[in-house]
């Protein structure tokens, strides 16, 4: 086993992720140190530390992924490497979904950082705070079905791999892109040349599909109360 693989298992052990006992596994592999890997339990679910190898496919290079499974779903920190051992990504998972920070690398260094938010798939519905298209700092809360996917939530940053400097950044609130000041509830609407605020003729941005679907189903019903200020996230 390569040195970086050994380091991974030391980190997993330090985090309290204990090896799976043989008796819990219908099938498994052993590392050169005798650790249990790639366990599939008697309910056909992946459990514990796993190393997955993905070969080259349709011109895309192959890679390896390493991390922890819990009842068939990715959980905690997962790392991706080239087949030569160079790091490609470090991702965080909950319930098998991206949740938290994710970093992506090239051979030159860090390319971008993402931030994700996942809903527990056991919940059938969730609430979204949707930024108003024309009034900064105003949000509308809607109830939407939980479709079991991750949403962009928080800061996304792109880096120049040559210098390490930030090239651009974007703030998201549950898949809705906003500016940093808007996410803090600060008005940033630009004024016209005569000093007045622009009117509502601003081009309308397409709504997220889940919001449009919810509004269609609830047309004519009592409107959701608009609140302003901080989103609470």
PDB file of C-alpha atoms in Angstrom:
ATOM      1  CA  UNK A   1       0.000   0.000   0.000  1.00  0.00           C
ATOM      2  CA  UNK A   2       1.326   3.462  -0.925  1.00  0.00           C
ATOM      3  CA  UNK A   3       2.379   5.839   1.833  1.00  0.00           C
ATOM      4  CA  UNK A   4      -0.537   8.216   1.257  1.00  0.00           C
ATOM      5  CA  UNK A   5      -2.966   5.303   1.642  1.00  0.00           C
ATOM      6  CA  UNK A   6      -1.379   4.409   4.952  1.00  0.00           C
ATOM      7  CA  UNK A   7      -1.710   8.038   6.052  1.00  0.00           C
ATOM      8  CA  UNK A   8      -5.428   7.946   5.163  1.00  0.00           C
ATOM      9  CA  UNK A   9      -6.047   4.959   7.397  1.00  0.00           C
ATOM     10  CA  UNK A  10      -4.124   6.566  10.233  1.00  0.00           C
ATOM     11  CA  UNK A  11      -6.354   9.620   9.868  1.00  0.00           C
ATOM     12  CA  UNK A  12      -9.488   7.452   9.843  1.00  0.00           C
ATOM     13  CA  UNK A  13      -8.339   5.695  12.997  1.00  0.00           C
ATOM     14  CA  UNK A  14      -7.561   9.021  14.684  1.00  0.00           C
ATOM     15  CA  UNK A  15     -11.080  10.209  13.791  1.00  0.00           C
ATOM     16  CA  UNK A  16     -12.549   7.211  15.604  1.00  0.00           C
ATOM     17  CA  UNK A  17     -13.523   5.242  12.499  1.00  0.00           C
ATOM     18  CA  UNK A  18     -12.770   1.716  13.682  1.00  0.00           C
ATOM     19  CA  UNK A  19     -12.249  -1.209  11.293  1.00  0.00           C
ATOM     20  CA  UNK A  20     -15.284  -3.338  10.514  1.00  0.00           C
ATOM     21  CA  UNK A  21     -15.302  -6.751  12.187  1.00  0.00           C
ATOM     22  CA  UNK A  22     -15.097  -9.736   9.841  1.00  0.00           C
ATOM     23  CA  UNK A  23     -18.377 -11.138  11.185  1.00  0.00           C
ATOM     24  CA  UNK A  24     -20.274  -8.082   9.931  1.00  0.00           C
ATOM     25  CA  UNK A  25     -19.088  -8.526   6.352  1.00  0.00           C
ATOM     26  CA  UNK A  26     -20.455 -10.773   3.652  1.00  0.00           C
ATOM     27  CA  UNK A  27     -17.371  -9.890   1.628  1.00  0.00           C
ATOM     28  CA  UNK A  28     -14.313  -7.722   2.283  1.00  0.00           C
ATOM     29  CA  UNK A  29     -10.660  -7.127   1.474  1.00  0.00           C
ATOM     30  CA  UNK A  30      -7.627  -6.847   3.736  1.00  0.00           C
ATOM     31  CA  UNK A  31      -4.906  -4.218   3.590  1.00  0.00           C
ATOM     32  CA  UNK A  32      -1.254  -5.196   3.994  1.00  0.00           C
ATOM     33  CA  UNK A  33      -1.645  -4.215   7.657  1.00  0.00           C
ATOM     34  CA  UNK A  34      -4.644  -6.492   8.153  1.00  0.00           C
ATOM     35  CA  UNK A  35      -7.269  -3.719   8.161  1.00  0.00           C
ATOM     36  CA  UNK A  36     -10.717  -4.592   6.811  1.00  0.00           C
ATOM     37  CA  UNK A  37     -11.536  -2.751   3.567  1.00  0.00           C
ATOM     38  CA  UNK A  38     -14.434  -2.706   1.106  1.00  0.00           C
ATOM     39  CA  UNK A  39     -16.844  -4.475   3.456  1.00  0.00           C
ATOM     40  CA  UNK A  40     -20.277  -5.394   2.125  1.00  0.00           C
ATOM     41  CA  UNK A  41     -22.639  -6.419   4.920  1.00  0.00           C
ATOM     42  CA  UNK A  42     -25.340  -9.076   4.809  1.00  0.00           C
ATOM     43  CA  UNK A  43     -27.870  -6.464   3.627  1.00  0.00           C
ATOM     44  CA  UNK A  44     -25.653  -5.750   0.587  1.00  0.00           C
ATOM     45  CA  UNK A  45     -24.623  -2.342   1.969  1.00  0.00           C
ATOM     46  CA  UNK A  46     -21.121  -0.878   1.839  1.00  0.00           C
ATOM     47  CA  UNK A  47     -19.679  -0.297   5.322  1.00  0.00           C
ATOM     48  CA  UNK A  48     -16.512   1.196   6.777  1.00  0.00           C
ATOM     49  CA  UNK A  49     -13.307   2.244   4.940  1.00  0.00           C
ATOM     50  CA  UNK A  50     -13.366   1.801   1.191  1.00  0.00           C
ATOM     51  CA  UNK A  51     -10.928   2.216  -1.699  1.00  0.00           C
ATOM     52  CA  UNK A  52     -12.659   2.463  -5.072  1.00  0.00           C
ATOM     53  CA  UNK A  53     -10.809   2.410  -8.400  1.00  0.00           C
ATOM     54  CA  UNK A  54     -12.381   3.950 -11.499  1.00  0.00           C
ATOM     55  CA  UNK A  55     -10.604   3.080 -14.781  1.00  0.00           C
ATOM     56  CA  UNK A  56     -10.190   5.425 -17.733  1.00  0.00           C
ATOM     57  CA  UNK A  57     -13.509   5.893 -19.538  1.00  0.00           C
ATOM     58  CA  UNK A  58     -14.258   7.664 -22.838  1.00  0.00           C
ATOM     59  CA  UNK A  59     -11.075   9.688 -22.665  1.00  0.00           C
ATOM     60  CA  UNK A  60     -11.491  10.654 -19.010  1.00  0.00           C
ATOM     61  CA  UNK A  61      -8.517   9.602 -16.860  1.00  0.00           C
ATOM     62  CA  UNK A  62      -9.006   6.984 -14.179  1.00  0.00           C
ATOM     63  CA  UNK A  63      -8.804   7.771 -10.468  1.00  0.00           C
ATOM     64  CA  UNK A  64      -9.137   6.296  -6.986  1.00  0.00           C
ATOM     65  CA  UNK A  65     -11.539   7.413  -4.235  1.00  0.00           C
ATOM     66  CA  UNK A  66     -11.035   6.674  -0.561  1.00  0.00           C
ATOM     67  CA  UNK A  67     -13.274   7.282   2.413  1.00  0.00           C
ATOM     68  CA  UNK A  68     -15.947   5.857   4.687  1.00  0.00           C
ATOM     69  CA  UNK A  69     -19.315   4.264   3.958  1.00  0.00           C
ATOM     70  CA  UNK A  70     -22.170   4.077   6.438  1.00  0.00           C
ATOM     71  CA  UNK A  71     -25.089   1.843   5.488  1.00  0.00           C
ATOM     72  CA  UNK A  72     -24.297   2.132   1.797  1.00  0.00           C
ATOM     73  CA  UNK A  73     -23.840   5.915   1.747  1.00  0.00           C
ATOM     74  CA  UNK A  74     -20.697   8.018   1.703  1.00  0.00           C
ATOM     75  CA  UNK A  75     -20.086   9.690   5.050  1.00  0.00           C
ATOM     76  CA  UNK A  76     -17.429  12.157   6.184  1.00  0.00           C
ATOM     77  CA  UNK A  77     -14.282  13.080   4.256  1.00  0.00           C
ATOM     78  CA  UNK A  78     -13.616  11.474   0.885  1.00  0.00           C
ATOM     79  CA  UNK A  79     -10.471  11.970  -1.171  1.00  0.00           C
ATOM     80  CA  UNK A  80      -9.869  11.430  -4.881  1.00  0.00           C
ATOM     81  CA  UNK A  81      -6.438  10.702  -6.354  1.00  0.00           C
ATOM     82  CA  UNK A  82      -5.024  10.166  -9.805  1.00  0.00           C
ATOM     83  CA  UNK A  83      -3.807   6.643 -10.458  1.00  0.00           C
ATOM     84  CA  UNK A  84      -0.319   8.090  -9.912  1.00  0.00           C
ATOM     85  CA  UNK A  85      -1.254   9.218  -6.381  1.00  0.00           C
ATOM     86  CA  UNK A  86      -1.765  12.975  -6.932  1.00  0.00           C
ATOM     87  CA  UNK A  87      -4.687  14.508  -5.054  1.00  0.00           C
ATOM     88  CA  UNK A  88      -7.697  15.551  -7.184  1.00  0.00           C
ATOM     89  CA  UNK A  89     -10.366  16.388  -4.624  1.00  0.00           C
ATOM     90  CA  UNK A  90     -11.246  16.456  -0.939  1.00  0.00           C
ATOM     91  CA  UNK A  91     -15.011  16.303  -0.364  1.00  0.00           C
ATOM     92  CA  UNK A  92     -17.329  16.094   2.645  1.00  0.00           C
ATOM     93  CA  UNK A  93     -20.451  13.904   2.623  1.00  0.00           C
ATOM     94  CA  UNK A  94     -23.553  13.365   4.737  1.00  0.00           C
ATOM     95  CA  UNK A  95     -26.267  10.804   3.853  1.00  0.00           C
ATOM     96  CA  UNK A  96     -24.352  10.080   0.639  1.00  0.00           C
ATOM     97  CA  UNK A  97     -24.653  13.726  -0.481  1.00  0.00           C
ATOM     98  CA  UNK A  98     -22.104  16.515  -0.707  1.00  0.00           C
ATOM     99  CA  UNK A  99     -22.392  18.512   2.515  1.00  0.00           C
ATOM    100  CA  UNK A 100     -19.876  21.133   3.615  1.00  0.00           C
ATOM    101  CA  UNK A 101     -16.599  22.155   2.006  1.00  0.00           C
ATOM    102  CA  UNK A 102     -15.150  20.571  -1.128  1.00  0.00           C
ATOM    103  CA  UNK A 103     -11.753  21.338  -2.684  1.00  0.00           C
ATOM    104  CA  UNK A 104     -10.593  20.471  -6.205  1.00  0.00           C
ATOM    105  CA  UNK A 105      -6.999  20.354  -7.415  1.00  0.00           C
ATOM    106  CA  UNK A 106      -4.953  20.159 -10.592  1.00  0.00           C
ATOM    107  CA  UNK A 107      -1.303  19.180 -10.783  1.00  0.00           C
ATOM    108  CA  UNK A 108      -0.542  22.893 -10.292  1.00  0.00           C
ATOM    109  CA  UNK A 109      -2.444  23.198  -7.008  1.00  0.00           C
ATOM    110  CA  UNK A 110      -5.848  24.235  -5.631  1.00  0.00           C
ATOM    111  CA  UNK A 111      -8.281  25.281  -8.392  1.00  0.00           C
ATOM    112  CA  UNK A 112     -11.516  25.953  -6.517  1.00  0.00           C
ATOM    113  CA  UNK A 113     -13.353  25.572  -3.220  1.00  0.00           C
ATOM    114  CA  UNK A 114     -17.058  24.818  -3.065  1.00  0.00           C
ATOM    115  CA  UNK A 115     -19.606  24.837  -0.257  1.00  0.00           C
ATOM    116  CA  UNK A 116     -22.607  22.472  -0.250  1.00  0.00           C
ATOM    117  CA  UNK A 117     -25.693  21.942   1.890  1.00  0.00           C
ATOM    118  CA  UNK A 118     -27.599  18.649   1.989  1.00  0.00           C
ATOM    119  CA  UNK A 119     -30.961  17.748   3.504  1.00  0.00           C
ATOM    120  CA  UNK A 120     -31.457  14.485   5.352  1.00  0.00           C
ATOM    121  CA  UNK A 121     -33.227  12.277   2.765  1.00  0.00           C
ATOM    122  CA  UNK A 122     -35.530  11.054   5.558  1.00  0.00           C
ATOM    123  CA  UNK A 123     -37.228  14.497   5.507  1.00  0.00           C
ATOM    124  CA  UNK A 124     -39.964  14.750   2.867  1.00  0.00           C
ATOM    125  CA  UNK A 125     -40.106  18.551   2.837  1.00  0.00           C
ATOM    126  CA  UNK A 126     -37.850  21.497   3.587  1.00  0.00           C
ATOM    127  CA  UNK A 127     -38.085  25.288   3.603  1.00  0.00           C
ATOM    128  CA  UNK A 128     -36.066  27.570   1.316  1.00  0.00           C
ATOM    129  CA  UNK A 129     -35.344  31.262   1.806  1.00  0.00           C
ATOM    130  CA  UNK A 130     -35.384  32.714  -1.719  1.00  0.00           C
ATOM    131  CA  UNK A 131     -33.734  36.143  -2.267  1.00  0.00           C
ATOM    132  CA  UNK A 132     -36.085  38.759  -3.725  1.00  0.00           C
ATOM    133  CA  UNK A 133     -35.086  39.566  -7.311  1.00  0.00           C
ATOM    134  CA  UNK A 134     -35.506  43.340  -6.941  1.00  0.00           C
ATOM    135  CA  UNK A 135     -35.043  44.173  -3.250  1.00  0.00           C
ATOM    136  CA  UNK A 136     -31.720  43.500  -1.579  1.00  0.00           C
ATOM    137  CA  UNK A 137     -31.834  41.864   1.842  1.00  0.00           C
ATOM    138  CA  UNK A 138     -35.422  40.609   1.412  1.00  0.00           C
ATOM    139  CA  UNK A 139     -36.135  36.883   1.362  1.00  0.00           C
ATOM    140  CA  UNK A 140     -39.269  34.842   0.719  1.00  0.00           C
ATOM    141  CA  UNK A 141     -39.692  31.505   2.501  1.00  0.00           C
ATOM    142  CA  UNK A 142     -41.266  28.668   0.542  1.00  0.00           C
ATOM    143  CA  UNK A 143     -41.873  24.999   1.327  1.00  0.00           C
ATOM    144  CA  UNK A 144     -40.521  22.553  -1.232  1.00  0.00           C
ATOM    145  CA  UNK A 145     -40.325  18.765  -1.508  1.00  0.00           C
ATOM    146  CA  UNK A 146     -36.989  17.239  -0.556  1.00  0.00           C
ATOM    147  CA  UNK A 147     -35.597  15.807  -3.785  1.00  0.00           C
ATOM    148  CA  UNK A 148     -32.576  14.308  -2.031  1.00  0.00           C
ATOM    149  CA  UNK A 149     -29.790  16.357  -3.587  1.00  0.00           C
ATOM    150  CA  UNK A 150     -27.105  18.785  -2.479  1.00  0.00           C
ATOM    151  CA  UNK A 151     -27.471  22.548  -2.921  1.00  0.00           C
ATOM    152  CA  UNK A 152     -24.844  25.215  -3.432  1.00  0.00           C
ATOM    153  CA  UNK A 153     -24.725  27.033  -0.106  1.00  0.00           C
ATOM    154  CA  UNK A 154     -22.007  29.387   1.106  1.00  0.00           C
ATOM    155  CA  UNK A 155     -18.832  30.661  -0.565  1.00  0.00           C
ATOM    156  CA  UNK A 156     -17.464  29.338  -3.844  1.00  0.00           C
ATOM    157  CA  UNK A 157     -13.947  30.475  -4.737  1.00  0.00           C
ATOM    158  CA  UNK A 158     -11.817  30.014  -7.866  1.00  0.00           C
ATOM    159  CA  UNK A 159      -8.016  30.322  -7.655  1.00  0.00           C
ATOM    160  CA  UNK A 160      -5.170  31.046 -10.016  1.00  0.00           C
ATOM    161  CA  UNK A 161      -3.120  27.873  -9.667  1.00  0.00           C
ATOM    162  CA  UNK A 162       0.067  29.698 -10.668  1.00  0.00           C
ATOM    163  CA  UNK A 163      -0.116  32.395  -7.991  1.00  0.00           C
ATOM    164  CA  UNK A 164      -2.626  30.994  -5.476  1.00  0.00           C
ATOM    165  CA  UNK A 165      -4.587  34.248  -5.657  1.00  0.00           C
ATOM    166  CA  UNK A 166      -8.382  34.399  -5.808  1.00  0.00           C
ATOM    167  CA  UNK A 167      -9.653  34.986  -9.347  1.00  0.00           C
ATOM    168  CA  UNK A 168     -13.341  35.242  -8.473  1.00  0.00           C
ATOM    169  CA  UNK A 169     -15.822  34.250  -5.803  1.00  0.00           C
ATOM    170  CA  UNK A 170     -19.581  33.777  -5.502  1.00  0.00           C
ATOM    171  CA  UNK A 171     -21.998  33.447  -2.599  1.00  0.00           C
ATOM    172  CA  UNK A 172     -24.926  31.026  -2.718  1.00  0.00           C
ATOM    173  CA  UNK A 173     -27.935  30.510  -0.464  1.00  0.00           C
ATOM    174  CA  UNK A 174     -29.408  27.087  -1.193  1.00  0.00           C
ATOM    175  CA  UNK A 175     -28.737  27.148  -4.942  1.00  0.00           C
ATOM    176  CA  UNK A 176     -29.581  30.870  -5.329  1.00  0.00           C
ATOM    177  CA  UNK A 177     -26.610  33.053  -6.276  1.00  0.00           C
ATOM    178  CA  UNK A 178     -26.286  36.295  -4.321  1.00  0.00           C
ATOM    179  CA  UNK A 179     -23.547  38.836  -3.694  1.00  0.00           C
ATOM    180  CA  UNK A 180     -21.613  38.746  -0.430  1.00  0.00           C
ATOM    181  CA  UNK A 181     -23.319  41.934   0.796  1.00  0.00           C
ATOM    182  CA  UNK A 182     -26.763  40.616  -0.156  1.00  0.00           C
ATOM    183  CA  UNK A 183     -26.144  37.442   1.834  1.00  0.00           C
ATOM    184  CA  UNK A 184     -25.428  39.679   4.850  1.00  0.00           C
ATOM    185  CA  UNK A 185     -28.642  41.652   4.317  1.00  0.00           C
ATOM    186  CA  UNK A 186     -26.924  44.834   3.062  1.00  0.00           C
ATOM    187  CA  UNK A 187     -28.542  46.748   0.190  1.00  0.00           C
ATOM    188  CA  UNK A 188     -26.232  47.084  -2.816  1.00  0.00           C
ATOM    189  CA  UNK A 189     -28.561  48.160  -5.640  1.00  0.00           C
ATOM    190  CA  UNK A 190     -26.824  50.612  -7.974  1.00  0.00           C
ATOM    191  CA  UNK A 191     -28.261  54.083  -8.592  1.00  0.00           C
ATOM    192  CA  UNK A 192     -28.913  55.670 -11.976  1.00  0.00           C
ATOM    193  CA  UNK A 193     -26.949  58.653 -13.260  1.00  0.00           C
ATOM    194  CA  UNK A 194     -29.413  61.095 -11.652  1.00  0.00           C
ATOM    195  CA  UNK A 195     -29.003  59.449  -8.239  1.00  0.00           C
ATOM    196  CA  UNK A 196     -32.380  57.696  -8.167  1.00  0.00           C
ATOM    197  CA  UNK A 197     -32.877  53.971  -7.610  1.00  0.00           C
ATOM    198  CA  UNK A 198     -33.636  51.875 -10.724  1.00  0.00           C
ATOM    199  CA  UNK A 199     -37.248  50.824 -11.244  1.00  0.00           C
ATOM    200  CA  UNK A 200     -38.624  47.291 -11.314  1.00  0.00           C
ATOM    201  CA  UNK A 201     -38.084  46.968 -15.073  1.00  0.00           C
ATOM    202  CA  UNK A 202     -34.857  45.104 -14.337  1.00  0.00           C
ATOM    203  CA  UNK A 203     -34.529  41.896 -16.328  1.00  0.00           C
ATOM    204  CA  UNK A 204     -36.087  39.023 -14.419  1.00  0.00           C
ATOM    205  CA  UNK A 205     -33.842  36.100 -13.486  1.00  0.00           C
ATOM    206  CA  UNK A 206     -35.271  32.607 -13.951  1.00  0.00           C
ATOM    207  CA  UNK A 207     -36.445  31.064 -10.679  1.00  0.00           C
ATOM    208  CA  UNK A 208     -35.094  27.754  -9.399  1.00  0.00           C
ATOM    209  CA  UNK A 209     -37.223  24.893 -10.756  1.00  0.00           C
ATOM    210  CA  UNK A 210     -38.315  23.720  -7.295  1.00  0.00           C
ATOM    211  CA  UNK A 211     -39.619  27.206  -6.477  1.00  0.00           C
ATOM    212  CA  UNK A 212     -41.470  27.579  -9.785  1.00  0.00           C
ATOM    213  CA  UNK A 213     -43.103  24.178  -9.301  1.00  0.00           C
ATOM    214  CA  UNK A 214     -44.149  25.013  -5.730  1.00  0.00           C
ATOM    215  CA  UNK A 215     -45.675  28.358  -6.789  1.00  0.00           C
ATOM    216  CA  UNK A 216     -47.594  26.695  -9.629  1.00  0.00           C
ATOM    217  CA  UNK A 217     -49.114  24.127  -7.273  1.00  0.00           C
ATOM    218  CA  UNK A 218     -50.010  26.774  -4.706  1.00  0.00           C
ATOM    219  CA  UNK A 219     -51.334  29.494  -7.027  1.00  0.00           C
ATOM    220  CA  UNK A 220     -54.244  31.383  -5.452  1.00  0.00           C
ATOM    221  CA  UNK A 221     -53.464  30.274  -1.925  1.00  0.00           C
ATOM    222  CA  UNK A 222     -52.470  32.595   0.892  1.00  0.00           C
ATOM    223  CA  UNK A 223     -49.132  34.224   0.110  1.00  0.00           C
ATOM    224  CA  UNK A 224     -46.060  33.450   2.162  1.00  0.00           C
ATOM    225  CA  UNK A 225     -45.109  36.312   4.459  1.00  0.00           C
ATOM    226  CA  UNK A 226     -42.048  38.210   3.264  1.00  0.00           C
ATOM    227  CA  UNK A 227     -39.331  38.793   5.827  1.00  0.00           C
ATOM    228  CA  UNK A 228     -36.237  40.910   5.560  1.00  0.00           C
ATOM    229  CA  UNK A 229     -32.864  40.955   7.237  1.00  0.00           C
ATOM    230  CA  UNK A 230     -30.582  38.035   7.946  1.00  0.00           C
ATOM    231  CA  UNK A 231     -31.334  34.581   6.561  1.00  0.00           C
ATOM    232  CA  UNK A 232     -30.160  32.930   9.768  1.00  0.00           C
ATOM    233  CA  UNK A 233     -27.543  30.758   8.052  1.00  0.00           C
TER     234      UNK A 233
END
